[in-house]
Tab-separated table of C-alpha atoms and ligand atoms in Angstrom:
chain	number	residue	atom	x	y	z
A	1	UNK	CA	55.964	-34.511	-56.236
A	2	UNK	CA	56.114	-33.597	-52.582
A	3	UNK	CA	53.724	-35.151	-49.777
A	4	UNK	CA	51.159	-32.905	-49.186
A	5	UNK	CA	50.363	-33.556	-53.061
A	6	UNK	CA	50.821	-36.971	-52.698
A	7	UNK	CA	48.498	-37.145	-50.594
A	8	UNK	CA	45.968	-35.714	-52.527
A	9	UNK	CA	46.621	-37.262	-55.325
A	10	UNK	CA	47.982	-41.637	-54.628
A	11	UNK	CA	45.499	-44.264	-55.273
A	12	UNK	CA	42.817	-41.606	-56.447
A	13	UNK	CA	40.587	-43.761	-59.363
A	14	UNK	CA	41.902	-43.372	-62.413
A	15	UNK	CA	39.377	-46.364	-64.199
A	16	UNK	CA	36.145	-44.353	-66.501
A	17	UNK	CA	36.033	-40.969	-67.444
A	18	UNK	CA	34.247	-39.833	-65.453
A	19	UNK	CA	34.971	-41.343	-61.645
A	20	UNK	CA	34.218	-40.209	-57.947
A	21	UNK	CA	37.022	-38.039	-55.954
A	22	UNK	CA	38.613	-40.896	-53.862
A	23	UNK	CA	38.527	-44.223	-54.301
A	24	UNK	CA	34.704	-45.781	-52.715
A	25	UNK	CA	34.546	-48.993	-51.580
A	26	UNK	CA	34.315	-52.353	-53.313
A	27	UNK	CA	33.141	-55.618	-50.850
A	28	UNK	CA	33.685	-58.704	-51.474
A	29	UNK	CA	34.923	-62.301	-51.039
A	30	UNK	CA	34.332	-64.174	-54.177
A	31	UNK	CA	35.560	-62.706	-57.783
A	32	UNK	CA	33.973	-63.761	-60.675
A	33	UNK	CA	36.634	-64.433	-63.478
A	34	UNK	CA	34.823	-63.677	-66.801
A	35	UNK	CA	36.960	-67.548	-68.798
A	36	UNK	CA	37.959	-70.582	-67.183
A	37	UNK	CA	41.446	-69.048	-69.331
A	38	UNK	CA	41.453	-65.524	-66.104
A	39	UNK	CA	40.874	-68.021	-63.034
A	40	UNK	CA	42.716	-70.442	-64.072
A	41	UNK	CA	45.659	-67.760	-64.944
A	42	UNK	CA	44.343	-65.563	-61.726
A	43	UNK	CA	47.916	-64.687	-59.622
A	44	UNK	CA	46.156	-61.404	-60.934
A	45	UNK	CA	46.656	-58.799	-58.798
A	46	UNK	CA	42.361	-59.024	-57.598
A	47	UNK	CA	41.442	-62.839	-56.774
A	48	UNK	CA	40.565	-62.672	-53.921
A	49	UNK	CA	39.187	-61.078	-51.342
A	50	UNK	CA	40.426	-61.813	-48.266
A	51	UNK	CA	44.144	-60.613	-50.463
A	52	UNK	CA	42.071	-57.299	-50.589
A	53	UNK	CA	39.688	-55.128	-52.940
A	54	UNK	CA	39.962	-52.582	-55.257
A	55	UNK	CA	39.955	-50.191	-52.021
A	56	UNK	CA	42.457	-51.492	-50.654
A	57	UNK	CA	45.316	-51.702	-53.229
A	58	UNK	CA	43.954	-47.847	-53.767
A	59	UNK	CA	45.302	-46.759	-49.920
A	60	UNK	CA	48.701	-49.021	-50.076
A	61	UNK	CA	49.133	-47.839	-52.890
A	62	UNK	CA	49.077	-44.151	-51.191
A	63	UNK	CA	51.241	-45.623	-48.580
A	64	UNK	CA	53.303	-46.091	-51.109
A	65	UNK	CA	53.844	-42.809	-52.220
A	66	UNK	CA	54.111	-41.480	-48.495
A	67	UNK	CA	56.408	-44.415	-46.918
A	68	UNK	CA	58.839	-44.819	-50.651
A	69	UNK	CA	59.421	-48.377	-50.454
A	70	UNK	CA	58.015	-51.178	-52.741
A	71	UNK	CA	54.729	-52.753	-52.117
A	72	UNK	CA	52.479	-51.421	-49.111
A	73	UNK	CA	49.878	-54.423	-47.823
A	74	UNK	CA	47.711	-53.945	-44.635
A	75	UNK	CA	47.234	-56.219	-41.598
A	76	UNK	CA	44.719	-56.247	-39.720
A	77	UNK	CA	45.799	-53.864	-36.364
A	78	UNK	CA	48.907	-52.204	-36.175
A	79	UNK	CA	50.413	-54.633	-33.857
A	80	UNK	CA	49.079	-57.875	-36.120
A	81	UNK	CA	51.671	-55.136	-38.825
A	82	UNK	CA	54.367	-55.436	-36.278
A	83	UNK	CA	54.077	-59.498	-35.205
A	84	UNK	CA	53.515	-60.343	-39.313
A	85	UNK	CA	56.407	-57.963	-39.617
A	86	UNK	CA	58.447	-60.355	-37.416
A	87	UNK	CA	56.930	-63.290	-37.975
A	88	UNK	CA	58.264	-63.186	-41.921
A	89	UNK	CA	61.835	-63.190	-40.870
A	90	UNK	CA	62.531	-65.215	-38.083
A	91	UNK	CA	62.732	-69.644	-37.470
A	92	UNK	CA	63.350	-71.819	-34.697
A	93	UNK	CA	66.573	-71.671	-33.279
A	94	UNK	CA	66.975	-66.961	-34.273
A	95	UNK	CA	67.355	-64.771	-33.222
A	96	UNK	CA	66.097	-60.992	-32.918
A	97	UNK	CA	67.330	-57.183	-31.218
A	98	UNK	CA	64.399	-55.468	-30.021
A	99	UNK	CA	64.661	-52.218	-29.062
A	100	UNK	CA	63.973	-52.225	-25.459
A	101	UNK	CA	61.388	-49.160	-25.366
A	102	UNK	CA	59.291	-50.825	-27.899
A	103	UNK	CA	55.181	-50.467	-28.203
A	104	UNK	CA	54.903	-53.120	-24.934
A	105	UNK	CA	52.453	-55.730	-26.660
A	106	UNK	CA	54.954	-55.632	-30.200
A	107	UNK	CA	57.797	-57.506	-26.873
A	108	UNK	CA	54.592	-59.501	-24.555
A	109	UNK	CA	55.147	-60.933	-28.741
A	110	UNK	CA	58.531	-61.511	-28.186
A	111	UNK	CA	58.554	-62.654	-24.346
A	112	UNK	CA	55.931	-64.968	-24.849
A	113	UNK	CA	55.069	-65.901	-28.404
A	114	UNK	CA	58.519	-66.036	-29.936
A	115	UNK	CA	59.668	-68.164	-26.927
A	116	UNK	CA	57.352	-70.628	-27.830
A	117	UNK	CA	58.673	-71.338	-31.389
A	118	UNK	CA	62.813	-71.158	-30.134
A	119	UNK	CA	63.295	-67.491	-31.109
A	120	UNK	CA	65.613	-66.326	-28.910
A	121	UNK	CA	65.156	-62.132	-28.154
A	122	UNK	CA	67.342	-59.797	-26.698
A	123	UNK	CA	66.287	-55.983	-25.736
A	124	UNK	CA	68.345	-53.130	-26.632
A	125	UNK	CA	68.758	-49.667	-25.054
A	126	UNK	CA	67.425	-47.540	-28.287
A	127	UNK	CA	69.639	-45.331	-27.675
A	128	UNK	CA	73.303	-47.972	-28.331
A	129	UNK	CA	75.023	-47.039	-30.170
A	130	UNK	CA	76.487	-48.600	-33.734
A	131	UNK	CA	79.745	-51.025	-31.708
A	132	UNK	CA	77.104	-51.505	-29.356
A	133	UNK	CA	74.726	-53.007	-31.178
A	134	UNK	CA	76.962	-54.680	-33.548
A	135	UNK	CA	78.421	-55.931	-30.090
A	136	UNK	CA	74.462	-57.956	-29.219
A	137	UNK	CA	74.673	-58.914	-33.045
A	138	UNK	CA	74.598	-63.040	-33.232
A	139	UNK	CA	75.541	-65.272	-36.294
A	140	UNK	CA	71.863	-66.202	-35.580
A	141	UNK	CA	70.186	-62.614	-35.990
A	142	UNK	CA	67.776	-62.486	-38.832
A	143	UNK	CA	66.032	-59.219	-37.634
A	144	UNK	CA	66.880	-55.732	-35.107
A	145	UNK	CA	63.113	-54.601	-34.858
A	146	UNK	CA	63.170	-50.580	-33.665
A	147	UNK	CA	60.467	-47.299	-32.943
A	148	UNK	CA	61.002	-44.578	-32.894
A	149	UNK	CA	60.216	-43.068	-31.100
A	150	UNK	CA	60.008	-45.134	-28.130
A	151	UNK	CA	57.259	-46.106	-26.585
A	152	UNK	CA	56.014	-43.830	-23.375
A	153	UNK	CA	59.675	-42.734	-23.024
A	154	UNK	CA	60.401	-41.360	-27.085
A	155	UNK	CA	63.968	-41.614	-26.907
A	156	UNK	CA	64.724	-41.370	-30.650
A	157	UNK	CA	66.750	-44.211	-32.959
A	158	UNK	CA	69.676	-43.852	-34.751
A	159	UNK	CA	68.347	-45.935	-37.804
A	160	UNK	CA	71.079	-45.734	-40.614
A	161	UNK	CA	73.007	-46.862	-37.404
A	162	UNK	CA	70.710	-49.526	-37.020
A	163	UNK	CA	70.267	-50.160	-40.228
A	164	UNK	CA	74.303	-50.081	-41.316
A	165	UNK	CA	74.264	-53.482	-37.381
A	166	UNK	CA	71.677	-54.959	-39.358
A	167	UNK	CA	72.727	-55.231	-42.767
A	168	UNK	CA	75.688	-55.744	-42.780
A	169	UNK	CA	75.764	-59.375	-41.099
A	170	UNK	CA	72.030	-60.318	-43.572
A	171	UNK	CA	69.667	-59.392	-40.971
A	172	UNK	CA	66.406	-57.223	-41.692
A	173	UNK	CA	65.983	-53.766	-40.349
A	174	UNK	CA	61.760	-53.530	-39.164
A	175	UNK	CA	60.635	-49.549	-38.109
A	176	UNK	CA	57.365	-49.733	-36.161
A	177	UNK	CA	56.714	-46.010	-37.934
A	178	UNK	CA	53.415	-44.917	-36.670
A	179	UNK	CA	54.440	-41.999	-34.582
A	180	UNK	CA	55.758	-39.639	-37.237
A	181	UNK	CA	52.873	-41.136	-39.286
A	182	UNK	CA	55.122	-41.454	-42.026
A	183	UNK	CA	55.332	-37.247	-42.752
A	184	UNK	CA	57.751	-36.398	-40.390
A	185	UNK	CA	59.987	-39.631	-41.206
A	186	UNK	CA	60.291	-42.288	-44.484
A	187	UNK	CA	62.717	-45.426	-42.598
A	188	UNK	CA	62.841	-47.064	-45.981
A	189	UNK	CA	65.270	-43.554	-47.035
A	190	UNK	CA	67.685	-44.280	-43.893
A	191	UNK	CA	68.272	-47.893	-44.416
A	192	UNK	CA	65.052	-49.485	-43.140
A	193	UNK	CA	63.985	-52.776	-44.342
A	194	UNK	CA	60.121	-52.945	-43.953
A	195	UNK	CA	58.133	-49.357	-42.306
A	196	UNK	CA	55.321	-50.297	-40.407
A	197	UNK	CA	53.116	-48.079	-38.556
A	198	UNK	CA	49.909	-48.777	-36.424
A	199	UNK	CA	46.921	-47.396	-39.078
A	200	UNK	CA	44.421	-46.588	-36.389
A	201	UNK	CA	46.554	-44.098	-35.191
A	202	UNK	CA	47.307	-40.330	-37.227
A	203	UNK	CA	46.565	-42.775	-41.311
A	204	UNK	CA	43.024	-43.082	-39.707
A	205	UNK	CA	43.336	-40.340	-37.730
A	206	UNK	CA	38.855	-40.310	-36.596
A	207	UNK	CA	39.528	-42.866	-33.694
A	208	UNK	CA	37.048	-45.210	-35.207
A	209	UNK	CA	39.151	-48.086	-37.089
A	210	UNK	CA	41.967	-49.934	-36.596
A	211	UNK	CA	44.574	-50.477	-39.548
A	212	UNK	CA	48.502	-51.932	-39.640
A	213	UNK	CA	50.690	-51.536	-42.714
A	214	UNK	CA	53.189	-52.893	-43.348
A	215	UNK	CA	55.649	-51.073	-46.695
A	216	UNK	CA	59.327	-53.188	-47.535
A	217	UNK	CA	62.408	-50.676	-49.213
A	218	UNK	CA	62.465	-54.029	-51.794
A	219	UNK	CA	60.909	-56.754	-53.775
A	220	UNK	CA	62.675	-59.714	-52.141
A	221	UNK	CA	60.979	-58.765	-48.557
A	222	UNK	CA	58.138	-57.780	-49.508
A	223	UNK	CA	57.352	-61.445	-50.599
A	224	UNK	CA	58.453	-62.448	-47.396
A	225	UNK	CA	55.856	-60.133	-45.835
A	226	UNK	CA	53.648	-60.635	-48.330
A	227	UNK	CA	53.392	-64.395	-47.436
A	228	UNK	CA	53.280	-64.014	-44.076
A	229	UNK	CA	50.486	-62.357	-44.149
A	230	UNK	CA	49.000	-64.526	-46.842
A	231	UNK	CA	49.853	-67.415	-44.960
A	232	UNK	CA	48.479	-66.217	-40.959
A	233	UNK	CA	44.869	-65.486	-42.806
A	234	UNK	CA	45.225	-61.654	-42.761
A	235	UNK	CA	42.213	-59.978	-43.691
A	236	UNK	CA	41.454	-55.778	-43.803
A	237	UNK	CA	37.897	-54.678	-43.774
A	238	UNK	CA	37.409	-51.819	-47.123
A	239	UNK	CA	35.330	-50.380	-45.579
A	240	UNK	CA	38.622	-49.981	-42.916
A	241	UNK	CA	40.791	-49.465	-46.047
A	242	UNK	CA	38.775	-46.736	-47.545
A	243	UNK	CA	38.844	-44.955	-43.460
A	244	UNK	CA	42.359	-45.339	-43.396
A	245	UNK	CA	42.573	-43.512	-46.858
A	246	UNK	CA	40.149	-40.942	-46.057
A	247	UNK	CA	41.967	-40.534	-43.514
A	248	UNK	CA	45.291	-40.498	-44.917
A	249	UNK	CA	43.406	-37.518	-47.492
A	250	UNK	CA	43.898	-34.763	-44.230
A	251	UNK	CA	47.805	-36.425	-43.323
A	252	UNK	CA	49.518	-32.595	-43.716
A	253	UNK	CA	46.929	-30.570	-42.454
A	254	UNK	CA	46.317	-32.197	-38.820
A	255	UNK	CA	49.527	-33.631	-38.824
A	256	UNK	CA	50.718	-29.824	-38.995
A	257	UNK	CA	48.214	-28.792	-35.689
A	258	UNK	CA	48.956	-31.908	-33.828
A	259	UNK	CA	52.930	-30.510	-34.063
A	260	UNK	CA	51.928	-27.615	-33.332
A	261	UNK	CA	49.339	-27.879	-30.445
A	262	UNK	CA	52.134	-30.343	-28.693
A	263	UNK	CA	54.807	-28.405	-28.986
A	264	UNK	CA	52.576	-24.897	-27.085
A	265	UNK	CA	51.843	-27.234	-24.727
A	266	UNK	CA	55.270	-28.068	-23.666
A	267	UNK	CA	56.483	-25.212	-23.076
A	268	UNK	CA	53.350	-24.067	-21.510
A	269	UNK	CA	54.727	-27.217	-18.783
A	270	UNK	CA	57.529	-26.470	-18.645
A	271	UNK	CA	56.372	-23.074	-16.459
A	272	UNK	CA	54.916	-24.940	-14.217
A	273	UNK	CA	56.826	-25.617	-11.357
A	274	UNK	CA	54.967	-29.542	-10.573
A	275	UNK	CA	57.042	-30.611	-14.182
A	276	UNK	CA	60.129	-31.717	-13.873
A	277	UNK	CA	60.460	-33.120	-17.237
A	278	UNK	CA	59.796	-33.313	-21.228
A	279	UNK	CA	59.955	-36.064	-23.277
A	280	UNK	CA	59.879	-34.531	-26.680
A	281	UNK	CA	61.706	-34.670	-29.027
A	282	UNK	CA	62.184	-31.977	-30.176
A	283	UNK	CA	62.901	-31.183	-27.213
A	284	UNK	CA	67.127	-30.714	-26.296
A	285	UNK	CA	66.126	-32.629	-22.956
A	286	UNK	CA	64.831	-35.728	-24.906
A	287	UNK	CA	67.571	-38.866	-26.000
A	288	UNK	CA	67.792	-38.939	-29.318
A	289	UNK	CA	67.047	-35.387	-29.795
A	290	UNK	CA	70.067	-34.361	-32.295
A	291	UNK	CA	69.127	-37.154	-34.644
A	292	UNK	CA	65.868	-36.370	-34.284
A	293	UNK	CA	66.757	-32.678	-35.771
A	294	UNK	CA	68.931	-34.992	-38.857
A	295	UNK	CA	66.888	-37.738	-39.655
A	296	UNK	CA	62.475	-35.835	-38.329
A	297	UNK	CA	61.094	-33.087	-40.370
A	298	UNK	CA	58.602	-32.389	-37.883
A	299	UNK	CA	57.192	-33.403	-34.486
A	300	UNK	CA	53.305	-35.146	-33.847
A	301	UNK	CA	51.566	-34.955	-30.490
A	302	UNK	CA	51.906	-37.305	-28.236
A	303	UNK	CA	54.340	-36.824	-25.951
A	304	UNK	CA	55.710	-37.522	-22.484
A	305	UNK	CA	55.478	-35.212	-18.851
A	306	UNK	CA	57.430	-37.138	-16.005
A	307	UNK	CA	56.677	-34.553	-12.727
A	308	UNK	CA	57.992	-33.644	-9.352
A	309	UNK	CA	56.497	-36.775	-7.431
A	310	UNK	CA	53.535	-36.606	-5.786
A	311	UNK	CA	50.895	-38.338	-3.937
A	312	UNK	CA	48.048	-40.719	-6.263
A	313	UNK	CA	45.466	-39.365	-4.935
A	314	UNK	CA	46.430	-36.778	-5.905
A	315	UNK	CA	47.155	-37.525	-9.433
A	316	UNK	CA	44.356	-39.167	-9.664
A	317	UNK	CA	42.456	-35.171	-9.092
A	318	UNK	CA	44.669	-34.018	-12.368
A	319	UNK	CA	43.464	-36.471	-14.116
A	320	UNK	CA	39.909	-36.323	-12.689
A	321	UNK	CA	39.478	-32.717	-13.498
A	322	UNK	CA	39.911	-32.937	-16.979
A	323	UNK	CA	36.867	-31.954	-19.247
A	324	UNK	CA	39.060	-31.853	-22.596
A	325	UNK	CA	41.401	-33.983	-21.659
A	326	UNK	CA	40.694	-38.256	-23.096
A	327	UNK	CA	40.818	-40.756	-20.137
A	328	UNK	CA	41.976	-43.623	-22.697
A	329	UNK	CA	44.052	-45.897	-25.246
A	330	UNK	CA	46.041	-45.041	-28.975
A	331	UNK	CA	46.217	-41.872	-30.356
A	332	UNK	CA	46.413	-40.157	-33.939
A	333	UNK	CA	42.494	-39.235	-33.454
A	334	UNK	CA	41.252	-35.392	-33.856
A	335	UNK	CA	40.432	-35.426	-29.689
A	336	UNK	CA	43.435	-34.586	-27.290
A	337	UNK	CA	44.989	-37.913	-24.788
A	338	UNK	CA	46.196	-37.874	-21.363
A	339	UNK	CA	46.902	-41.728	-19.326
A	340	UNK	CA	49.264	-42.127	-16.186
A	341	UNK	CA	52.437	-44.277	-17.254
A	342	UNK	CA	55.008	-46.659	-16.414
A	343	UNK	CA	57.389	-47.300	-17.784
A	344	UNK	CA	59.601	-49.414	-15.212
A	345	UNK	CA	57.275	-52.363	-16.062
A	346	UNK	CA	58.213	-52.194	-19.337
A	347	UNK	CA	61.666	-52.033	-20.046
A	348	UNK	CA	64.200	-54.911	-19.517
A	349	UNK	CA	67.496	-53.917	-21.167
A	350	UNK	CA	67.642	-50.002	-19.272
A	351	UNK	CA	66.535	-48.792	-15.954
A	352	UNK	CA	64.130	-45.826	-15.637
A	353	UNK	CA	65.517	-43.639	-13.005
A	354	UNK	CA	62.320	-41.018	-12.685
A	355	UNK	CA	60.882	-40.801	-9.474
A	356	UNK	CA	57.979	-39.275	-10.412
A	357	UNK	CA	54.581	-40.308	-12.176
A	358	UNK	CA	54.671	-40.174	-16.099
A	359	UNK	CA	51.699	-38.769	-17.789
A	360	UNK	CA	51.893	-39.362	-21.881
A	361	UNK	CA	49.733	-36.967	-23.766
A	362	UNK	CA	48.534	-36.259	-27.235
A	363	UNK	CA	47.508	-33.050	-28.820
A	364	UNK	CA	44.745	-33.483	-30.474
A	365	UNK	CA	43.081	-30.564	-32.989
A	366	UNK	CA	40.879	-29.030	-30.398
A	367	UNK	CA	41.622	-24.756	-29.598
A	368	UNK	CA	45.163	-24.871	-27.983
A	369	UNK	CA	43.668	-22.013	-25.498
A	370	UNK	CA	40.647	-24.319	-24.283
A	371	UNK	CA	43.553	-26.836	-23.604
A	372	UNK	CA	45.599	-24.684	-21.746
A	373	UNK	CA	42.611	-23.724	-19.720
A	374	UNK	CA	41.923	-27.426	-18.551
A	375	UNK	CA	45.378	-28.519	-17.812
A	376	UNK	CA	44.946	-25.198	-15.597
A	377	UNK	CA	41.795	-27.244	-14.374
A	378	UNK	CA	44.016	-30.681	-13.700
A	379	UNK	CA	46.816	-28.896	-11.397
A	380	UNK	CA	44.442	-26.624	-9.853
A	381	UNK	CA	42.817	-30.005	-7.967
A	382	UNK	CA	46.191	-31.335	-8.055
A	383	UNK	CA	47.007	-28.886	-5.202
A	384	UNK	CA	43.717	-29.108	-3.692
A	385	UNK	CA	44.008	-32.873	-3.538
A	386	UNK	CA	47.845	-32.338	-1.317
A	387	UNK	CA	46.034	-29.499	0.648
B	401	PLP	C1	49.437	-47.843	-31.104
B	401	PLP	C2	50.791	-48.623	-31.476
B	401	PLP	C3	50.966	-50.037	-32.255
B	401	PLP	C4	49.285	-51.539	-32.332
B	401	PLP	O1	48.845	-50.604	-33.116
B	401	PLP	P1	47.036	-50.686	-32.702
B	401	PLP	O2	46.443	-50.848	-34.699
B	401	PLP	O3	45.901	-50.671	-31.828
B	401	PLP	O4	46.883	-52.398	-32.582
B	401	PLP	C5	52.224	-50.522	-32.885
B	401	PLP	N1	53.296	-49.520	-32.119
B	401	PLP	C6	52.890	-48.728	-31.993
B	401	PLP	C7	54.224	-46.952	-31.543
B	401	PLP	C8	51.443	-47.875	-31.195
B	401	PLP	O5	51.386	-46.617	-30.762
C-alpha cells in the first residue's frame, strides 16, 4: 500500500461486524480484568490507562504504518519525545552528538539537564560529512541526534552517513522528523534507529493539542524507548491521541497544499528586493539541497527568509501589518504563521553569518492570492516605516 492509502486505513477499528469508520475515544485509567488469572497474566496490550488505551494503540499503529519500523510509542509533547529518546540510551559518563541546528529546547535539555546527570554533549555542524562525524565519535558516544532539516536554518542532513557513523561504534541514530510529517521523509529506511515527531505539528494539523511520537526500527530499540517512557510516568490523553489520529487521515492532502503554497510564496519572495536569501530545502541555495533531492519526496510548509539588513522598527511594521499570517509559536496547523528568529542565539558549533533579519514562515492552507496580498501589505508597511 502507498502512504495516501495507509493514512486512510491504518488504525481503523475492525473488531465488530459494524463499527465507526475511525477508532473512537476510549478514556480509562482502570481496566477491569474478568478473572484473577487474567489480572495476574496482565501484560497484554491494554492493562492500564497510562500505558495506553485502544485509541492510543490505533494512533500508534497508523504512525508505524507511515514511518515504517517496528513500533510507535507516544509522548505528551514533541519535546517530551526528544528528551525521552535521549534518556532511553544514555547514562552517567556517556556522550551525545547533537546537531547544532536542533530545536532549541532539545539543545537546552542537553546543556542543562543531561549535563547535571554526567552526560556530555558535543554539538556538530548539521552538514558535517561522514568523516567529520566519525572523528567526533568517542568510545562513550551512545547517540547521534539529527533533526533534518534543522530548526530555523533548514540544513538537510545526510541521514545514511550519520547512521553509518553511529552504527560503526554501536551508537543509535535518533532523528527528529517533524518537518516532513513522516510523509516526505522515512528516516528508518535511511538507517535511523528512532524517528520521532512533534505530532503537535502536521499529524495533529489543527493547532489544538500537543503529542509526540517515537517510532523504533527494531524490537530492542523499541523496548528501551518503552521503558524510558514508562519509568518517566509519561501519559497522553485518549482525547489527544484521537485528535492526532483524526488529523492524520487528511495528512497527505494537507501536506500537498502546504507544499504548494510554500513553493508559491518562495517564488514570490525571490522576486522581492528586500529578500537576501531563502532557507528552504527545495531551493538550490539551501545547505543539503542535494541530500533533500535524494532522500525526500517533497517539502512541507515551513521555511525561512533572510532579509537584507533593515532597522528593527521597519521589521516590526512588517509583522504588525499582517492580517492573515499569525505571529505565534509552533506550526503545522492549517493557518499561516510568521515569526522573527535569531539563529545566532542557538548555535555553538557553527557561525551564523547573515546580517539581515531572519523570518520563519509557515504556509497554511489559505488561498495563495490572499497570502500574497498579506505579504505585499507587510512589505508596504516596512517601506513606509523606513521613510
Ligand atoms: C515543535 C517542535 C518540537 C517540540 O514539539 P512540542 O509538541 O511543541 O513539544 C520538537 N522538534 C521540532 C523540530 C519542533 O518543531
